[in-house]
Coordinates of N, CA and C in Angstrom, one line a residue:
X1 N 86.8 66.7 107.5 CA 87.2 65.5 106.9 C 86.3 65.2 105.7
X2 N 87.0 64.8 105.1 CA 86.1 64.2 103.6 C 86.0 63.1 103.2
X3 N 85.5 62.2 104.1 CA 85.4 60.8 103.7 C 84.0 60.7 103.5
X4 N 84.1 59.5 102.4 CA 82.7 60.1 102.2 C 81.8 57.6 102.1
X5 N 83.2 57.0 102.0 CA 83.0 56.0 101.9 C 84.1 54.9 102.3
X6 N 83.6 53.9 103.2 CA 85.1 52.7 103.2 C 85.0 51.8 103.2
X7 N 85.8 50.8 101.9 CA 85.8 49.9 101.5 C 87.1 48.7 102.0
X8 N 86.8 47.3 101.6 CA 87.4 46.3 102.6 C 86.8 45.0 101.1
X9 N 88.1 44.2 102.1 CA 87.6 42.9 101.1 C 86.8 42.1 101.6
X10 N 86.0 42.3 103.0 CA 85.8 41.1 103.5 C 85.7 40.3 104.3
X11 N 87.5 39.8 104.1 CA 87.7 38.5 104.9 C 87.2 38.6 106.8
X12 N 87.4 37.9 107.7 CA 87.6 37.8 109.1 C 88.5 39.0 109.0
X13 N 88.6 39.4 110.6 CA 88.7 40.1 111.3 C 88.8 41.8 111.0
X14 N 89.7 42.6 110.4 CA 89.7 43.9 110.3 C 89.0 44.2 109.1
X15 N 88.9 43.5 107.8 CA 87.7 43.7 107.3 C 86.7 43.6 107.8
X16 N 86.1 42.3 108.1 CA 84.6 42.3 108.3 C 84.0 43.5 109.7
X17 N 85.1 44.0 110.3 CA 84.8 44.6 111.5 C 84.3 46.3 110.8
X18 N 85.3 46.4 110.0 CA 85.2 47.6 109.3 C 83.7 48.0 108.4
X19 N 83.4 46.6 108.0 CA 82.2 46.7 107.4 C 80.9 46.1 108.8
X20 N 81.5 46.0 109.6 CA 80.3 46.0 110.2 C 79.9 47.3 110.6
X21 N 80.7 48.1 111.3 CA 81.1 49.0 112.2 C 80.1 49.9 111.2
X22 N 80.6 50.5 109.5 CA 79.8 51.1 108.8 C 78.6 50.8 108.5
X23 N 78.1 49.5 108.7 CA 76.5 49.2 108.3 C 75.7 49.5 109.8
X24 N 76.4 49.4 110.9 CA 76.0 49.5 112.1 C 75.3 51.2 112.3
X25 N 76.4 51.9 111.5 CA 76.1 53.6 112.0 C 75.9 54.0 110.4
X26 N 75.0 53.3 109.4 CA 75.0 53.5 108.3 C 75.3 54.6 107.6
X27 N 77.0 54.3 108.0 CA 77.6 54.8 106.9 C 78.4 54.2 105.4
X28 N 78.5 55.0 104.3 CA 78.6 53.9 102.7 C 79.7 53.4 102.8
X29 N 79.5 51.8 103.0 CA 80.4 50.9 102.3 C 80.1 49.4 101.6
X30 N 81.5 49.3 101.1 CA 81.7 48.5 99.9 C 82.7 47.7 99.6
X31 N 83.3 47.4 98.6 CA 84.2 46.8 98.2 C 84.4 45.7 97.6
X32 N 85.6 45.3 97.3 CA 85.5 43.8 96.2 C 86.4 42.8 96.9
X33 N 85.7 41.7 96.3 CA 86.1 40.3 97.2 C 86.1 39.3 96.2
X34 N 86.1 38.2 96.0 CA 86.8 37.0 95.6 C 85.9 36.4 95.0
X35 N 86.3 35.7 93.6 CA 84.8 34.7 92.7 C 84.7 34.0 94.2
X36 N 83.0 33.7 94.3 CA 82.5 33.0 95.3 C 82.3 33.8 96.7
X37 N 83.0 35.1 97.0 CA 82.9 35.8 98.2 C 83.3 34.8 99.4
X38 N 84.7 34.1 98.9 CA 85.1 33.6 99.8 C 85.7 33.9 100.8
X39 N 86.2 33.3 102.1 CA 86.7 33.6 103.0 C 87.5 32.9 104.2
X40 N 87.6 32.9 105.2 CA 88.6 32.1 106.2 C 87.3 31.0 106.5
X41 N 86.4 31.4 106.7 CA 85.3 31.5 107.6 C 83.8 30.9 106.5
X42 N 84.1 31.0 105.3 CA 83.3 30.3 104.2 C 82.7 31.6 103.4
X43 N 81.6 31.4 102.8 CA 81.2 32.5 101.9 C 80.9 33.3 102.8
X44 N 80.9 34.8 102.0 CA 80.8 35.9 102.7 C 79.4 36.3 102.5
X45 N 78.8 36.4 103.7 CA 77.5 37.2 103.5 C 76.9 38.0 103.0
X46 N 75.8 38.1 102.3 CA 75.6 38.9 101.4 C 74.8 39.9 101.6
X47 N 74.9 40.0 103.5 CA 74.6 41.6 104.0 C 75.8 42.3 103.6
X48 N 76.8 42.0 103.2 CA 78.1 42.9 102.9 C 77.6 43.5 101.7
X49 N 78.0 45.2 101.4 CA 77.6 45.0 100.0 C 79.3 45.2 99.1
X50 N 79.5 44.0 99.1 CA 80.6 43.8 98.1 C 80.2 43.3 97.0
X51 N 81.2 43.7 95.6 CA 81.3 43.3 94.4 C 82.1 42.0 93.9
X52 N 81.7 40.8 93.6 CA 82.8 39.9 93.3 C 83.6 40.2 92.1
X53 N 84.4 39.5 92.5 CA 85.9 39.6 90.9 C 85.7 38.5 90.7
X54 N 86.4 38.5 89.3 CA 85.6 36.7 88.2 C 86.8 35.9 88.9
X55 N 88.1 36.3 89.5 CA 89.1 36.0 90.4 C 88.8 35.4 91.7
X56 N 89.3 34.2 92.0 CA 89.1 33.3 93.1 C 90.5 33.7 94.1
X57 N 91.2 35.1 94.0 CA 92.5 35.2 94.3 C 92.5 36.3 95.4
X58 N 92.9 36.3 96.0 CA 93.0 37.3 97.5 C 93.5 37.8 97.2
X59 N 94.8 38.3 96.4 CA 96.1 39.1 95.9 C 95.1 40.0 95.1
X60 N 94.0 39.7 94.1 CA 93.6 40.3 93.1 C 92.8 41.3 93.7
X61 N 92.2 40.7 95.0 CA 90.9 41.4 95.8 C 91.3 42.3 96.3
X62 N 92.7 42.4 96.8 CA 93.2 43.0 97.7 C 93.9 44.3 96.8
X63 N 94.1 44.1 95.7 CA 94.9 45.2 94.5 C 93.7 46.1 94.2
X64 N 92.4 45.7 94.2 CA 91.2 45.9 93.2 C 91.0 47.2 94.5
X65 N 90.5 46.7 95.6 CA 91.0 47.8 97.1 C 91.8 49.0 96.9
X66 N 92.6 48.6 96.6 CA 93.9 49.4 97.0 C 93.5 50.3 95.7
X67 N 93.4 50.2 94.4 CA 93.6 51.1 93.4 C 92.1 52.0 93.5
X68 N 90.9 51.2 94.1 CA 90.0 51.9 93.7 C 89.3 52.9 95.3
X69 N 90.4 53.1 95.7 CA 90.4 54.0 97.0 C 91.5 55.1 97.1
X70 N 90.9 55.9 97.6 CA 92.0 57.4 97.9 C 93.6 56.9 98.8
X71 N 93.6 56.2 99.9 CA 94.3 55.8 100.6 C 93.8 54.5 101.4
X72 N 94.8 53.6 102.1 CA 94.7 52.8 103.0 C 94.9 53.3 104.4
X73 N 94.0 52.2 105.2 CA 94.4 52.2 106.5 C 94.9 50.9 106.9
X74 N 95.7 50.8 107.5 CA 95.9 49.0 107.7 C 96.2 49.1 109.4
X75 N 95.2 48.8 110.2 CA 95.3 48.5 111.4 C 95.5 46.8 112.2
X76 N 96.7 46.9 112.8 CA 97.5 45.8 113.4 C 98.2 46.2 114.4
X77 N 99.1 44.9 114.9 CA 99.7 45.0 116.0 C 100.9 43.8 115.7
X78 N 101.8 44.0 116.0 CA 103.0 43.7 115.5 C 103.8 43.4 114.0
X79 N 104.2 42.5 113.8 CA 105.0 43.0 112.2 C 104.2 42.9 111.2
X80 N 103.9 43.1 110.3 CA 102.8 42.7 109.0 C 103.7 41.5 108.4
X81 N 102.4 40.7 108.1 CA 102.6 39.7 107.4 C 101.7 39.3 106.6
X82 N 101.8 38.4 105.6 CA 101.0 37.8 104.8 C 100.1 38.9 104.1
X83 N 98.4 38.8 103.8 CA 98.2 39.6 103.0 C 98.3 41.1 103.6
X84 N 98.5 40.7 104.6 CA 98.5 42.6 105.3 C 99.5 43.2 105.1
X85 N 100.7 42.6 104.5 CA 102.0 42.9 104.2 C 102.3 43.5 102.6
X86 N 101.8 42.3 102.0 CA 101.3 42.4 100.6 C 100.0 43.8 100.9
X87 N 99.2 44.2 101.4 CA 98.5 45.7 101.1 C 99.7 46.9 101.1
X88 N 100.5 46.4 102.3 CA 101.4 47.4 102.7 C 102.4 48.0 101.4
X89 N 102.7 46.8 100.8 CA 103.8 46.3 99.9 C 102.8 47.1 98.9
X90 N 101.9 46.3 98.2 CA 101.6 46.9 96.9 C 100.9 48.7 96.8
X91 N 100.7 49.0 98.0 CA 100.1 50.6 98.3 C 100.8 51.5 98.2
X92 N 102.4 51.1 98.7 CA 103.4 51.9 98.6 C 104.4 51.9 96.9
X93 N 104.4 50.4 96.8 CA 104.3 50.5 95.5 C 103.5 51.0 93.7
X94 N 102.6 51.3 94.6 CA 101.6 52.0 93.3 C 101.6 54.0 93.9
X95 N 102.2 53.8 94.7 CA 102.1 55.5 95.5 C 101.2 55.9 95.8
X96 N 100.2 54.7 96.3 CA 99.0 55.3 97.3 C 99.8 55.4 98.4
X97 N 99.1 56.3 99.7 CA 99.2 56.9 101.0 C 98.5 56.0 101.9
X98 N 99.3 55.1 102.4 CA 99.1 54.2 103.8 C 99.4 54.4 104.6
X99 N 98.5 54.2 105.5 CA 98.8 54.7 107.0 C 98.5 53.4 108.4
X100 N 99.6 52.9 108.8 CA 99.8 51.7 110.0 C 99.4 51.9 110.7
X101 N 98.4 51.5 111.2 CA 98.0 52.1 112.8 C 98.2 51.1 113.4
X102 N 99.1 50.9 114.5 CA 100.1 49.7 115.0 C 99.2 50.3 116.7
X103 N 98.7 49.1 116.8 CA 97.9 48.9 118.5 C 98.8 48.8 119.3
X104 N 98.5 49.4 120.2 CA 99.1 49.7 121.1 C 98.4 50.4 122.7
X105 N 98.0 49.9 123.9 CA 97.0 50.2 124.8 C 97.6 52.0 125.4
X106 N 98.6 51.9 124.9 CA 99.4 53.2 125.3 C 99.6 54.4 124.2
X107 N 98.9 54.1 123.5 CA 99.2 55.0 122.1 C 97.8 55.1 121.5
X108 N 97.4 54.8 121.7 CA 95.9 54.1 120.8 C 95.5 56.3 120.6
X109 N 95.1 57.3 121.5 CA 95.2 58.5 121.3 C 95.8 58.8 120.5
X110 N 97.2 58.9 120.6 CA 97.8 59.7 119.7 C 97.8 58.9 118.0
X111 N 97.6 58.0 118.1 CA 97.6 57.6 117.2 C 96.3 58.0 116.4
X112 N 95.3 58.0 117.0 CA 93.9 58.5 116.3 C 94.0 59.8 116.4
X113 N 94.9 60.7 116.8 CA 94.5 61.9 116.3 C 95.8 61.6 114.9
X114 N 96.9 61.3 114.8 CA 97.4 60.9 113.8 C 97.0 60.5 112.7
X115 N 95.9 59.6 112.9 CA 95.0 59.1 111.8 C 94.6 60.0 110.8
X116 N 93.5 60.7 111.7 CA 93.1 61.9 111.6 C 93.9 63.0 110.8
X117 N 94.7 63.6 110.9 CA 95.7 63.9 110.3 C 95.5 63.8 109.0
X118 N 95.9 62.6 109.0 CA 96.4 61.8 107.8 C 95.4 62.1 106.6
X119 N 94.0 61.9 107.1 CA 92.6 61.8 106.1 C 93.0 63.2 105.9
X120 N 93.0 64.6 106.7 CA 93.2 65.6 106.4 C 94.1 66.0 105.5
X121 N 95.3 65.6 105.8 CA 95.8 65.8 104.4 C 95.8 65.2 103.4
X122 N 95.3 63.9 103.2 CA 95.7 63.5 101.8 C 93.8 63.4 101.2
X123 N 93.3 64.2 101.5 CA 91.8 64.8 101.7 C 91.2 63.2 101.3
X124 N 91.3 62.1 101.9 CA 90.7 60.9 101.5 C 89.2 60.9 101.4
X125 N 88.5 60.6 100.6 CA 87.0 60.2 100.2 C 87.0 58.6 100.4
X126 N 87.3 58.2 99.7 CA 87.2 56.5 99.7 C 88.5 56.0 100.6
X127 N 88.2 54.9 101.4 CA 89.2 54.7 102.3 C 89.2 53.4 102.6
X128 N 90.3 52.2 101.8 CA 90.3 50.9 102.0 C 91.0 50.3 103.6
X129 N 90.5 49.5 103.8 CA 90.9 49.5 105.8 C 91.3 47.7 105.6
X130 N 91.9 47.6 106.0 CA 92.9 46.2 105.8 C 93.1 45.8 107.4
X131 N 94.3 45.0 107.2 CA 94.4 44.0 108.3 C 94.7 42.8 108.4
X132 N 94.9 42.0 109.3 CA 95.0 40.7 109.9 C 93.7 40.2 110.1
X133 N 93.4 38.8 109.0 CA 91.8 38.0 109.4 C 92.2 37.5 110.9
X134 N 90.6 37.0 111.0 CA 90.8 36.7 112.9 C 91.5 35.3 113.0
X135 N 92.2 34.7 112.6 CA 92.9 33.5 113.0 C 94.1 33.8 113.0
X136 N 94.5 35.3 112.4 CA 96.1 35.6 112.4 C 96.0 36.5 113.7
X137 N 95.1 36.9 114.5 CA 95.2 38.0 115.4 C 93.9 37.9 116.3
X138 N 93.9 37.6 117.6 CA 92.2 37.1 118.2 C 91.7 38.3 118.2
X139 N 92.2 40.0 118.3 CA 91.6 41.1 118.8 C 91.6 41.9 117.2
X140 N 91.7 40.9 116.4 CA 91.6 41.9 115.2 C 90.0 42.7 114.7
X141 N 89.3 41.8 115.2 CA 87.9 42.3 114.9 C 87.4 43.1 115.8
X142 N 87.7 43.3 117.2 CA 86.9 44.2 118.2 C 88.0 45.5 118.0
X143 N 89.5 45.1 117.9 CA 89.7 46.7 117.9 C 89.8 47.4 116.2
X144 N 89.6 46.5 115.4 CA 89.0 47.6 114.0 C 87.7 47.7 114.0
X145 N 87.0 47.5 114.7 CA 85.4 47.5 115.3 C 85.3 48.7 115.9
X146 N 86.4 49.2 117.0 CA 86.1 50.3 117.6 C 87.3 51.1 117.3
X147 N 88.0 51.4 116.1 CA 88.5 52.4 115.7 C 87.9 52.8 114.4
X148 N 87.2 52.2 113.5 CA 86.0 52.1 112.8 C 84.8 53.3 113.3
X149 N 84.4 52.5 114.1 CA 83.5 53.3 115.2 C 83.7 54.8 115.2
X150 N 85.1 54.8 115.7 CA 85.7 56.3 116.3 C 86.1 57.6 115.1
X151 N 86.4 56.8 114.1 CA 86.7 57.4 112.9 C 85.3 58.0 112.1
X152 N 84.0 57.2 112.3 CA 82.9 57.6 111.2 C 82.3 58.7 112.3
X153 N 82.2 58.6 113.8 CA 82.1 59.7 114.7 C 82.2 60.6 114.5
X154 N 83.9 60.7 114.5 CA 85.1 61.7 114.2 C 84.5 62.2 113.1
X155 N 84.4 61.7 111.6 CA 83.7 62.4 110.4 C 82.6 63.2 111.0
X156 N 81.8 62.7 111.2 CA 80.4 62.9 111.5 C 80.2 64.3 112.3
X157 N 81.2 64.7 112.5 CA 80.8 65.5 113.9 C 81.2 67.5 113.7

């Protein structure tokens, strides 16, 4: 696999999990976030190492992602909505390669070897990881925490 870095905007839940998960097993990440490094939750910490946009706009943060990465991952559980929808929406519309990883206690396997897959073919280096912040989803942060986890492993090994 050839990843070599993954980036996130940020916000609560499957971002911030994503960037923890990589500073935790220091592996490179990054990404860009909002004039002010705002968030659900207030400013964003400046253990993240994100880049601000002169943009106070989530839409902008979330485009800036999307273009300056090989592919998306957007991990959830039930219908996409709001900005997770809008990643879905604008990734497929610019002809980046996204890939749903829809939770599931009975699938969660095959789905990560699917994942997997996926990086292999579309040989991703940079990899923006999306999602549901934690007020739209209570488990969004522990299980992009531990598919995070399983994926820089998975590289690693």
């Amino acid at each position: 696999m050839t990843l070599q870095k993954i980036i996130s905007g940020g916000q609560t839940g499957v971002d911030r999990a994503a960037l923890d998960a990589c500073l935790e097993l220091n592996f490179p990440c990054g990404g860009w976030c909002t004039a002010g490094r705002s968030a659900e939750d207030g400013p964003i910490s400046l253990r993240y190492p994100l880049v601000e946009l002169q943009s106070p706009y989530y839409d902008d943060r979330t485009r800036r992602n999307i273009i300056e990465s090989d592919a998306t991952l957007i991990i959830s559980k039930g219908k996409l909505s709001g900005g997770t929808l809008l990643t879905a929406n604008f990734t497929r519309h610019i002809g980046k390669p996204v890939f749903i990883f829809e939770l599931s206690p009975f699938f969660i396997d095959n789905t990560f070897d699917n994942l997997c897959d996926f990086m292999e073919t579309y040989q991703v280096s940079t990899l923006n990881i999306a999602g549901p912040r934690a007020s739209q989803w209570d488990k969004a942060y522990e299980s992009a925490y531990h598919i995070v986890k399983l994926l820089i492993k998975h590289v690693r090994q």
